[in-house]
C-alpha cells in the first residue's frame, strides 16, 4: 500500500463565519519521492460560493503558487 502526505489548500474569506472553499491539494509520496498538486481551474466556483469576492485575485495567487511548485519539481 502506498502512503501519501497531503495538504488541502483552503480559501477562507471570513474566519469568523468559518466558511471555506477547497481550492487545491498538494500530495507527496515520501517512499516513491513523488510530488503532485492540483488547483481549481475556474474562478466561477469561487464566485458562486462567495458572492462579491474578487476571485481574479485568488486565481492570480494560485497561478503564482503553481509556477513556484513547477520550479520545485525540477
PDB file of N, CA, C and O in Angstrom:
ATOM      1  N   UNK A   1       0.831  -1.179   0.000  1.00  0.00           N
ATOM      2  CA  UNK A   1       0.000   0.000   0.000  1.00  0.00           C
ATOM      3  C   UNK A   1       0.881   1.250   0.000  1.00  0.00           C
ATOM      4  O   UNK A   1       1.855   1.339   0.742  1.00  0.00           O
ATOM      5  N   UNK A   2       0.531   2.199  -0.850  1.00  0.00           N
ATOM      6  CA  UNK A   2       1.278   3.438  -0.930  1.00  0.00           C
ATOM      7  C   UNK A   2       0.745   4.431   0.106  1.00  0.00           C
ATOM      8  O   UNK A   2      -0.454   4.543   0.309  1.00  0.00           O
ATOM      9  N   UNK A   3       1.661   5.142   0.734  1.00  0.00           N
ATOM     10  CA  UNK A   3       1.297   6.137   1.730  1.00  0.00           C
ATOM     11  C   UNK A   3       1.680   7.514   1.216  1.00  0.00           C
ATOM     12  O   UNK A   3       2.781   7.709   0.717  1.00  0.00           O
ATOM     13  N   UNK A   4       0.754   8.457   1.335  1.00  0.00           N
ATOM     14  CA  UNK A   4       0.999   9.822   0.900  1.00  0.00           C
ATOM     15  C   UNK A   4       0.751  10.793   2.039  1.00  0.00           C
ATOM     16  O   UNK A   4      -0.078  10.545   2.911  1.00  0.00           O
ATOM     17  N   UNK A   5       1.482  11.871   2.011  1.00  0.00           N
ATOM     18  CA  UNK A   5       1.205  13.003   2.881  1.00  0.00           C
ATOM     19  C   UNK A   5       0.519  14.037   2.000  1.00  0.00           C
ATOM     20  O   UNK A   5       0.861  14.173   0.828  1.00  0.00           O
ATOM     21  N   UNK A   6      -0.451  14.750   2.546  1.00  0.00           N
ATOM     22  CA  UNK A   6      -1.168  15.708   1.718  1.00  0.00           C
ATOM     23  C   UNK A   6      -1.580  16.932   2.526  1.00  0.00           C
ATOM     24  O   UNK A   6      -1.642  16.889   3.755  1.00  0.00           O
ATOM     25  N   UNK A   7      -1.840  17.981   1.802  1.00  0.00           N
ATOM     26  CA  UNK A   7      -2.324  19.220   2.392  1.00  0.00           C
ATOM     27  C   UNK A   7      -3.403  19.782   1.483  1.00  0.00           C
ATOM     28  O   UNK A   7      -3.159  19.983   0.292  1.00  0.00           O
ATOM     29  N   UNK A   8      -4.565  20.011   2.029  1.00  0.00           N
ATOM     30  CA  UNK A   8      -5.647  20.629   1.278  1.00  0.00           C
ATOM     31  C   UNK A   8      -5.527  22.144   1.431  1.00  0.00           C
ATOM     32  O   UNK A   8      -5.356  22.647   2.541  1.00  0.00           O
ATOM     33  N   UNK A   9      -5.579  22.847   0.320  1.00  0.00           N
ATOM     34  CA  UNK A   9      -5.493  24.303   0.333  1.00  0.00           C
ATOM     35  C   UNK A   9      -6.905  24.876   0.364  1.00  0.00           C
ATOM     36  O   UNK A   9      -7.729  24.545  -0.484  1.00  0.00           O
ATOM     37  N   UNK A  10      -7.165  25.714   1.335  1.00  0.00           N
ATOM     38  CA  UNK A  10      -8.497  26.284   1.504  1.00  0.00           C
ATOM     39  C   UNK A  10      -8.456  27.796   1.394  1.00  0.00           C
ATOM     40  O   UNK A  10      -7.520  28.430   1.870  1.00  0.00           O
ATOM     41  N   UNK A  11      -9.501  28.329   0.801  1.00  0.00           N
ATOM     42  CA  UNK A  11      -9.709  29.778   0.772  1.00  0.00           C
ATOM     43  C   UNK A  11     -10.764  30.077   1.837  1.00  0.00           C
ATOM     44  O   UNK A  11     -11.868  29.520   1.809  1.00  0.00           O
ATOM     45  N   UNK A  12     -10.407  30.923   2.806  1.00  0.00           N
ATOM     46  CA  UNK A  12     -11.302  31.274   3.902  1.00  0.00           C
ATOM     47  C   UNK A  12     -11.482  32.794   3.881  1.00  0.00           C
ATOM     48  O   UNK A  12     -10.631  33.526   4.376  1.00  0.00           O
ATOM     49  N   UNK A  13     -12.581  33.284   3.290  1.00  0.00           N
ATOM     50  CA  UNK A  13     -12.755  34.724   3.174  1.00  0.00           C
ATOM     51  C   UNK A  13     -13.066  35.416   4.504  1.00  0.00           C
ATOM     52  O   UNK A  13     -12.747  36.584   4.689  1.00  0.00           O
ATOM     53  N   UNK A  14     -13.679  34.693   5.431  1.00  0.00           N
ATOM     54  CA  UNK A  14     -14.053  35.288   6.716  1.00  0.00           C
ATOM     55  C   UNK A  14     -13.886  34.224   7.797  1.00  0.00           C
ATOM     56  O   UNK A  14     -14.668  33.276   7.875  1.00  0.00           O
ATOM     57  N   UNK A  15     -12.887  34.387   8.648  1.00  0.00           N
ATOM     58  CA  UNK A  15     -12.613  33.374   9.658  1.00  0.00           C
ATOM     59  C   UNK A  15     -13.694  33.317  10.731  1.00  0.00           C
ATOM     60  O   UNK A  15     -13.871  32.294  11.379  1.00  0.00           O
ATOM     61  N   UNK A  16     -14.423  34.390  10.908  1.00  0.00           N
ATOM     62  CA  UNK A  16     -15.479  34.407  11.918  1.00  0.00           C
ATOM     63  C   UNK A  16     -16.612  33.465  11.516  1.00  0.00           C
ATOM     64  O   UNK A  16     -17.115  32.691  12.328  1.00  0.00           O
ATOM     65  N   UNK A  17     -16.999  33.506  10.248  1.00  0.00           N
ATOM     66  CA  UNK A  17     -18.099  32.652   9.781  1.00  0.00           C
ATOM     67  C   UNK A  17     -17.680  31.190   9.664  1.00  0.00           C
ATOM     68  O   UNK A  17     -18.508  30.291   9.750  1.00  0.00           O
ATOM     69  N   UNK A  18     -16.389  30.953   9.445  1.00  0.00           N
ATOM     70  CA  UNK A  18     -15.888  29.584   9.322  1.00  0.00           C
ATOM     71  C   UNK A  18     -16.133  28.961   7.962  1.00  0.00           C
ATOM     72  O   UNK A  18     -15.816  27.793   7.753  1.00  0.00           O
ATOM     73  N   UNK A  19     -16.689  29.705   7.021  1.00  0.00           N
ATOM     74  CA  UNK A  19     -16.920  29.162   5.684  1.00  0.00           C
ATOM     75  C   UNK A  19     -15.598  29.085   4.927  1.00  0.00           C
ATOM     76  O   UNK A  19     -14.730  29.936   5.094  1.00  0.00           O
ATOM     77  N   UNK A  20     -15.480  28.077   4.084  1.00  0.00           N
ATOM     78  CA  UNK A  20     -14.261  27.910   3.301  1.00  0.00           C
ATOM     79  C   UNK A  20     -14.586  27.210   1.998  1.00  0.00           C
ATOM     80  O   UNK A  20     -15.657  26.638   1.826  1.00  0.00           O
ATOM     81  N   UNK A  21     -13.612  27.252   1.096  1.00  0.00           N
ATOM     82  CA  UNK A  21     -13.712  26.569  -0.187  1.00  0.00           C
ATOM     83  C   UNK A  21     -12.366  25.910  -0.463  1.00  0.00           C
ATOM     84  O   UNK A  21     -11.327  26.573  -0.388  1.00  0.00           O
ATOM     85  N   UNK A  22     -12.375  24.616  -0.727  1.00  0.00           N
ATOM     86  CA  UNK A  22     -11.137  23.930  -1.089  1.00  0.00           C
ATOM     87  C   UNK A  22     -10.726  24.380  -2.485  1.00  0.00           C
ATOM     88  O   UNK A  22     -11.507  24.289  -3.421  1.00  0.00           O
ATOM     89  N   UNK A  23      -9.493  24.883  -2.622  1.00  0.00           N
ATOM     90  CA  UNK A  23      -9.030  25.390  -3.911  1.00  0.00           C
ATOM     91  C   UNK A  23      -7.874  24.581  -4.484  1.00  0.00           C
ATOM     92  O   UNK A  23      -7.461  24.815  -5.614  1.00  0.00           O
ATOM     93  N   UNK A  24      -7.355  23.634  -3.717  1.00  0.00           N
ATOM     94  CA  UNK A  24      -6.258  22.833  -4.240  1.00  0.00           C
ATOM     95  C   UNK A  24      -5.827  21.754  -3.269  1.00  0.00           C
ATOM     96  O   UNK A  24      -6.294  21.694  -2.132  1.00  0.00           O
ATOM     97  N   UNK A  25      -4.936  20.916  -3.759  1.00  0.00           N
ATOM     98  CA  UNK A  25      -4.362  19.861  -2.926  1.00  0.00           C
ATOM     99  C   UNK A  25      -2.906  19.654  -3.333  1.00  0.00           C
ATOM    100  O   UNK A  25      -2.558  19.746  -4.514  1.00  0.00           O
ATOM    101  N   UNK A  26      -2.067  19.401  -2.341  1.00  0.00           N
ATOM    102  CA  UNK A  26      -0.658  19.055  -2.552  1.00  0.00           C
ATOM    103  C   UNK A  26      -0.468  17.660  -1.987  1.00  0.00           C
ATOM    104  O   UNK A  26      -0.936  17.373  -0.880  1.00  0.00           O
ATOM    105  N   UNK A  27       0.207  16.784  -2.724  1.00  0.00           N
ATOM    106  CA  UNK A  27       0.451  15.419  -2.253  1.00  0.00           C
ATOM    107  C   UNK A  27       1.922  15.062  -2.445  1.00  0.00           C
ATOM    108  O   UNK A  27       2.530  15.426  -3.441  1.00  0.00           O
ATOM    109  N   UNK A  28       2.443  14.333  -1.463  1.00  0.00           N
ATOM    110  CA  UNK A  28       3.837  13.905  -1.505  1.00  0.00           C
ATOM    111  C   UNK A  28       3.901  12.441  -1.098  1.00  0.00           C
ATOM    112  O   UNK A  28       3.348  12.047  -0.073  1.00  0.00           O
ATOM    113  N   UNK A  29       4.561  11.647  -1.926  1.00  0.00           N
ATOM    114  CA  UNK A  29       4.811  10.236  -1.616  1.00  0.00           C
ATOM    115  C   UNK A  29       6.251  10.093  -1.198  1.00  0.00           C
ATOM    116  O   UNK A  29       7.142  10.072  -2.048  1.00  0.00           O
ATOM    117  N   UNK A  30       6.537  10.038   0.104  1.00  0.00           N
ATOM    118  CA  UNK A  30       7.929  10.023   0.560  1.00  0.00           C
ATOM    119  C   UNK A  30       8.717   8.799   0.102  1.00  0.00           C
ATOM    120  O   UNK A  30       9.895   8.904  -0.206  1.00  0.00           O
ATOM    121  N   UNK A  31       8.052   7.652   0.037  1.00  0.00           N
ATOM    122  CA  UNK A  31       8.756   6.432  -0.373  1.00  0.00           C
ATOM    123  C   UNK A  31       9.168   6.498  -1.841  1.00  0.00           C
ATOM    124  O   UNK A  31      10.303   6.190  -2.201  1.00  0.00           O
ATOM    125  N   UNK A  32       8.237   6.895  -2.688  1.00  0.00           N
ATOM    126  CA  UNK A  32       8.495   6.970  -4.132  1.00  0.00           C
ATOM    127  C   UNK A  32       9.102   8.297  -4.550  1.00  0.00           C
ATOM    128  O   UNK A  32       9.442   8.502  -5.700  1.00  0.00           O
ATOM    129  N   UNK A  33       9.158   9.229  -3.606  1.00  0.00           N
ATOM    130  CA  UNK A  33       9.640  10.589  -3.872  1.00  0.00           C
ATOM    131  C   UNK A  33       8.835  11.246  -4.993  1.00  0.00           C
ATOM    132  O   UNK A  33       9.380  11.849  -5.912  1.00  0.00           O
ATOM    133  N   UNK A  34       7.514  11.113  -4.905  1.00  0.00           N
ATOM    134  CA  UNK A  34       6.623  11.731  -5.877  1.00  0.00           C
ATOM    135  C   UNK A  34       5.951  12.946  -5.247  1.00  0.00           C
ATOM    136  O   UNK A  34       5.678  12.966  -4.045  1.00  0.00           O
ATOM    137  N   UNK A  35       5.714  13.935  -6.072  1.00  0.00           N
ATOM    138  CA  UNK A  35       5.073  15.169  -5.630  1.00  0.00           C
ATOM    139  C   UNK A  35       4.078  15.578  -6.707  1.00  0.00           C
ATOM    140  O   UNK A  35       4.433  15.632  -7.887  1.00  0.00           O
ATOM    141  N   UNK A  36       2.848  15.820  -6.321  1.00  0.00           N
ATOM    142  CA  UNK A  36       1.869  16.284  -7.301  1.00  0.00           C
ATOM    143  C   UNK A  36       0.919  17.275  -6.622  1.00  0.00           C
ATOM    144  O   UNK A  36       0.828  17.335  -5.397  1.00  0.00           O
ATOM    145  N   UNK A  37       0.241  18.025  -7.446  1.00  0.00           N
ATOM    146  CA  UNK A  37      -0.664  19.051  -6.942  1.00  0.00           C
ATOM    147  C   UNK A  37      -1.746  19.310  -7.974  1.00  0.00           C
ATOM    148  O   UNK A  37      -1.589  18.997  -9.154  1.00  0.00           O
ATOM    149  N   UNK A  38      -2.820  19.865  -7.501  1.00  0.00           N
ATOM    150  CA  UNK A  38      -3.930  20.213  -8.377  1.00  0.00           C
ATOM    151  C   UNK A  38      -4.655  21.409  -7.759  1.00  0.00           C
ATOM    152  O   UNK A  38      -4.821  21.483  -6.541  1.00  0.00           O
ATOM    153  N   UNK A  39      -5.052  22.342  -8.612  1.00  0.00           N
ATOM    154  CA  UNK A  39      -5.774  23.526  -8.179  1.00  0.00           C
ATOM    155  C   UNK A  39      -7.050  23.675  -8.993  1.00  0.00           C
ATOM    156  O   UNK A  39      -7.148  23.128 -10.091  1.00  0.00           O
ATOM    157  N   UNK A  40      -7.994  24.436  -8.468  1.00  0.00           N
ATOM    158  CA  UNK A  40      -9.185  24.717  -9.255  1.00  0.00           C
ATOM    159  C   UNK A  40      -8.762  25.509 -10.485  1.00  0.00           C
ATOM    160  O   UNK A  40      -7.793  26.264 -10.447  1.00  0.00           O
ATOM    161  N   UNK A  41      -9.475  25.334 -11.550  1.00  0.00           N
ATOM    162  CA  UNK A  41      -9.115  25.985 -12.809  1.00  0.00           C
ATOM    163  C   UNK A  41     -10.013  27.174 -13.132  1.00  0.00           C
ATOM    164  O   UNK A  41      -9.662  28.002 -13.950  1.00  0.00           O
ATOM    165  N   UNK A  42     -11.170  27.231 -12.521  1.00  0.00           N
ATOM    166  CA  UNK A  42     -12.151  28.255 -12.876  1.00  0.00           C
ATOM    167  C   UNK A  42     -12.495  29.119 -11.672  1.00  0.00           C
ATOM    168  O   UNK A  42     -12.752  28.612 -10.583  1.00  0.00           O
ATOM    169  N   UNK A  43     -12.510  30.400 -11.872  1.00  0.00           N
ATOM    170  CA  UNK A  43     -12.866  31.296 -10.782  1.00  0.00           C
ATOM    171  C   UNK A  43     -14.369  31.357 -10.564  1.00  0.00           C
ATOM    172  O   UNK A  43     -14.832  31.917  -9.589  1.00  0.00           O
ATOM    173  N   UNK A  44     -15.131  30.752 -11.463  1.00  0.00           N
ATOM    174  CA  UNK A  44     -16.585  30.727 -11.313  1.00  0.00           C
ATOM    175  C   UNK A  44     -16.997  29.983 -10.047  1.00  0.00           C
ATOM    176  O   UNK A  44     -17.981  30.330  -9.415  1.00  0.00           O
ATOM    177  N   UNK A  45     -16.246  28.970  -9.678  1.00  0.00           N
ATOM    178  CA  UNK A  45     -16.563  28.214  -8.464  1.00  0.00           C
ATOM    179  C   UNK A  45     -16.440  29.105  -7.234  1.00  0.00           C
ATOM    180  O   UNK A  45     -17.266  29.040  -6.326  1.00  0.00           O
ATOM    181  N   UNK A  46     -15.421  29.945  -7.201  1.00  0.00           N
ATOM    182  CA  UNK A  46     -15.238  30.857  -6.076  1.00  0.00           C
ATOM    183  C   UNK A  46     -16.348  31.898  -6.064  1.00  0.00           C
ATOM    184  O   UNK A  46     -16.952  32.168  -5.023  1.00  0.00           O
ATOM    185  N   UNK A  47     -16.638  32.463  -7.220  1.00  0.00           N
ATOM    186  CA  UNK A  47     -17.683  33.480  -7.330  1.00  0.00           C
ATOM    187  C   UNK A  47     -19.045  32.925  -6.945  1.00  0.00           C
ATOM    188  O   UNK A  47     -19.856  33.627  -6.334  1.00  0.00           O
ATOM    189  N   UNK A  48     -19.315  31.680  -7.303  1.00  0.00           N
ATOM    190  CA  UNK A  48     -20.610  31.075  -6.980  1.00  0.00           C
ATOM    191  C   UNK A  48     -20.745  30.824  -5.479  1.00  0.00           C
ATOM    192  O   UNK A  48     -21.829  30.958  -4.918  1.00  0.00           O
ATOM    193  N   UNK A  49     -19.646  30.474  -4.830  1.00  0.00           N
ATOM    194  CA  UNK A  49     -19.690  30.172  -3.398  1.00  0.00           C
ATOM    195  C   UNK A  49     -19.702  31.436  -2.545  1.00  0.00           C
ATOM    196  O   UNK A  49     -20.373  31.483  -1.517  1.00  0.00           O
ATOM    197  N   UNK A  50     -18.960  32.451  -2.967  1.00  0.00           N
ATOM    198  CA  UNK A  50     -18.832  33.680  -2.184  1.00  0.00           C
ATOM    199  C   UNK A  50     -19.110  34.874  -3.087  1.00  0.00           C
ATOM    200  O   UNK A  50     -18.219  35.348  -3.787  1.00  0.00           O
ATOM    201  N   UNK A  51     -20.320  35.353  -3.056  1.00  0.00           N
ATOM    202  CA  UNK A  51     -20.714  36.488  -3.890  1.00  0.00           C
ATOM    203  C   UNK A  51     -19.967  37.751  -3.450  1.00  0.00           C
ATOM    204  O   UNK A  51     -19.797  38.002  -2.269  1.00  0.00           O
ATOM    205  N   UNK A  52     -19.499  38.520  -4.418  1.00  0.00           N
ATOM    206  CA  UNK A  52     -18.813  39.769  -4.131  1.00  0.00           C
ATOM    207  C   UNK A  52     -17.324  39.628  -3.853  1.00  0.00           C
ATOM    208  O   UNK A  52     -16.649  40.608  -3.596  1.00  0.00           O
ATOM    209  N   UNK A  53     -16.791  38.411  -3.904  1.00  0.00           N
ATOM    210  CA  UNK A  53     -15.361  38.183  -3.660  1.00  0.00           C
ATOM    211  C   UNK A  53     -14.593  38.413  -4.954  1.00  0.00           C
ATOM    212  O   UNK A  53     -15.039  38.055  -6.038  1.00  0.00           O
ATOM    213  N   UNK A  54     -13.418  39.003  -4.842  1.00  0.00           N
ATOM    214  CA  UNK A  54     -12.559  39.250  -6.000  1.00  0.00           C
ATOM    215  C   UNK A  54     -11.838  37.948  -6.355  1.00  0.00           C
ATOM    216  O   UNK A  54     -10.718  37.690  -5.905  1.00  0.00           O
ATOM    217  N   UNK A  55     -12.498  37.101  -7.139  1.00  0.00           N
ATOM    218  CA  UNK A  55     -11.955  35.782  -7.460  1.00  0.00           C
ATOM    219  C   UNK A  55     -10.717  35.860  -8.348  1.00  0.00           C
ATOM    220  O   UNK A  55      -9.871  34.965  -8.302  1.00  0.00           O
ATOM    221  N   UNK A  56     -10.583  36.908  -9.140  1.00  0.00           N
ATOM    222  CA  UNK A  56      -9.401  37.037 -10.004  1.00  0.00           C
ATOM    223  C   UNK A  56      -8.132  37.131  -9.156  1.00  0.00           C
ATOM    224  O   UNK A  56      -7.089  36.590  -9.532  1.00  0.00           O
ATOM    225  N   UNK A  57      -8.217  37.782  -8.024  1.00  0.00           N
ATOM    226  CA  UNK A  57      -7.063  37.908  -7.116  1.00  0.00           C
ATOM    227  C   UNK A  57      -6.628  36.531  -6.610  1.00  0.00           C
ATOM    228  O   UNK A  57      -5.440  36.205  -6.598  1.00  0.00           O
ATOM    229  N   UNK A  58      -7.594  35.718  -6.223  1.00  0.00           N
ATOM    230  CA  UNK A  58      -7.292  34.380  -5.723  1.00  0.00           C
ATOM    231  C   UNK A  58      -6.669  33.529  -6.823  1.00  0.00           C
ATOM    232  O   UNK A  58      -5.694  32.814  -6.592  1.00  0.00           O
ATOM    233  N   UNK A  59      -7.218  33.623  -8.025  1.00  0.00           N
ATOM    234  CA  UNK A  59      -6.676  32.851  -9.141  1.00  0.00           C
ATOM    235  C   UNK A  59      -5.251  33.280  -9.474  1.00  0.00           C
ATOM    236  O   UNK A  59      -4.416  32.441  -9.827  1.00  0.00           O
ATOM    237  N   UNK A  60      -4.942  34.571  -9.346  1.00  0.00           N
ATOM    238  CA  UNK A  60      -3.561  35.040  -9.569  1.00  0.00           C
ATOM    239  C   UNK A  60      -2.616  34.434  -8.535  1.00  0.00           C
ATOM    240  O   UNK A  60      -1.509  34.004  -8.863  1.00  0.00           O
ATOM    241  N   UNK A  61      -3.059  34.382  -7.280  1.00  0.00           N
ATOM    242  CA  UNK A  61      -2.225  33.794  -6.222  1.00  0.00           C
ATOM    243  C   UNK A  61      -1.995  32.307  -6.470  1.00  0.00           C
ATOM    244  O   UNK A  61      -0.893  31.802  -6.269  1.00  0.00           O
ATOM    245  N   UNK A  62      -3.032  31.606  -6.919  1.00  0.00           N
ATOM    246  CA  UNK A  62      -2.869  30.183  -7.234  1.00  0.00           C
ATOM    247  C   UNK A  62      -1.930  29.982  -8.420  1.00  0.00           C
ATOM    248  O   UNK A  62      -1.159  29.025  -8.453  1.00  0.00           O
ATOM    249  N   UNK A  63      -1.970  30.895  -9.379  1.00  0.00           N
ATOM    250  CA  UNK A  63      -1.075  30.805 -10.529  1.00  0.00           C
ATOM    251  C   UNK A  63       0.379  30.980 -10.082  1.00  0.00           C
ATOM    252  O   UNK A  63       1.265  30.243 -10.521  1.00  0.00           O
ATOM    253  N   UNK A  64       0.620  31.923  -9.197  1.00  0.00           N
ATOM    254  CA  UNK A  64       1.974  32.144  -8.670  1.00  0.00           C
ATOM    255  C   UNK A  64       2.451  30.904  -7.919  1.00  0.00           C
ATOM    256  O   UNK A  64       3.589  30.454  -8.090  1.00  0.00           O
ATOM    257  N   UNK A  65       1.573  30.335  -7.099  1.00  0.00           N
ATOM    258  CA  UNK A  65       1.926  29.124  -6.362  1.00  0.00           C
ATOM    259  C   UNK A  65       2.236  27.974  -7.318  1.00  0.00           C
ATOM    260  O   UNK A  65       3.216  27.251  -7.136  1.00  0.00           O
ATOM    261  N   UNK A  66       1.430  27.821  -8.365  1.00  0.00           N
ATOM    262  CA  UNK A  66       1.663  26.766  -9.360  1.00  0.00           C
ATOM    263  C   UNK A  66       3.035  26.946 -10.017  1.00  0.00           C
ATOM    264  O   UNK A  66       3.785  25.983 -10.187  1.00  0.00           O
ATOM    265  N   UNK A  67       3.382  28.180 -10.385  1.00  0.00           N
ATOM    266  CA  UNK A  67       4.679  28.437 -11.010  1.00  0.00           C
ATOM    267  C   UNK A  67       5.826  28.103 -10.072  1.00  0.00           C
ATOM    268  O   UNK A  67       6.832  27.524 -10.490  1.00  0.00           O
ATOM    269  N   UNK A  68       5.679  28.422  -8.803  1.00  0.00           N
ATOM    270  CA  UNK A  68       6.741  28.106  -7.828  1.00  0.00           C
ATOM    271  C   UNK A  68       6.860  26.596  -7.634  1.00  0.00           C
ATOM    272  O   UNK A  68       7.961  26.068  -7.512  1.00  0.00           O
ATOM    273  N   UNK A  69       5.727  25.903  -7.621  1.00  0.00           N
ATOM    274  CA  UNK A  69       5.759  24.452  -7.463  1.00  0.00           C
ATOM    275  C   UNK A  69       6.359  23.767  -8.681  1.00  0.00           C
ATOM    276  O   UNK A  69       7.043  22.751  -8.561  1.00  0.00           O
ATOM    277  N   UNK A  70       6.112  24.318  -9.873  1.00  0.00           N
ATOM    278  CA  UNK A  70       6.720  23.765 -11.088  1.00  0.00           C
ATOM    279  C   UNK A  70       8.238  23.876 -10.999  1.00  0.00           C
ATOM    280  O   UNK A  70       8.956  22.968 -11.396  1.00  0.00           O
ATOM    281  N   UNK A  71       8.739  24.976 -10.475  1.00  0.00           N
ATOM    282  CA  UNK A  71      10.172  25.138 -10.275  1.00  0.00           C
ATOM    283  C   UNK A  71      10.714  24.170  -9.235  1.00  0.00           C
ATOM    284  O   UNK A  71      11.813  23.662  -9.349  1.00  0.00           O
ATOM    285  N   UNK A  72       9.913  23.915  -8.221  1.00  0.00           N
ATOM    286  CA  UNK A  72      10.299  22.978  -7.159  1.00  0.00           C
ATOM    287  C   UNK A  72      10.397  21.555  -7.688  1.00  0.00           C
ATOM    288  O   UNK A  72      11.289  20.799  -7.297  1.00  0.00           O
ATOM    289  N   UNK A  73       9.489  21.176  -8.582  1.00  0.00           N
ATOM    290  CA  UNK A  73       9.504  19.834  -9.157  1.00  0.00           C
ATOM    291  C   UNK A  73      10.810  19.547  -9.889  1.00  0.00           C
ATOM    292  O   UNK A  73      11.322  18.456  -9.855  1.00  0.00           O
ATOM    293  N   UNK A  74      11.334  20.565 -10.572  1.00  0.00           N
ATOM    294  CA  UNK A  74      12.549  20.388 -11.372  1.00  0.00           C
ATOM    295  C   UNK A  74      13.745  20.341 -10.471  1.00  0.00           C
ATOM    296  O   UNK A  74      14.649  19.638 -10.571  1.00  0.00           O
TER     297      UNK A  74
END
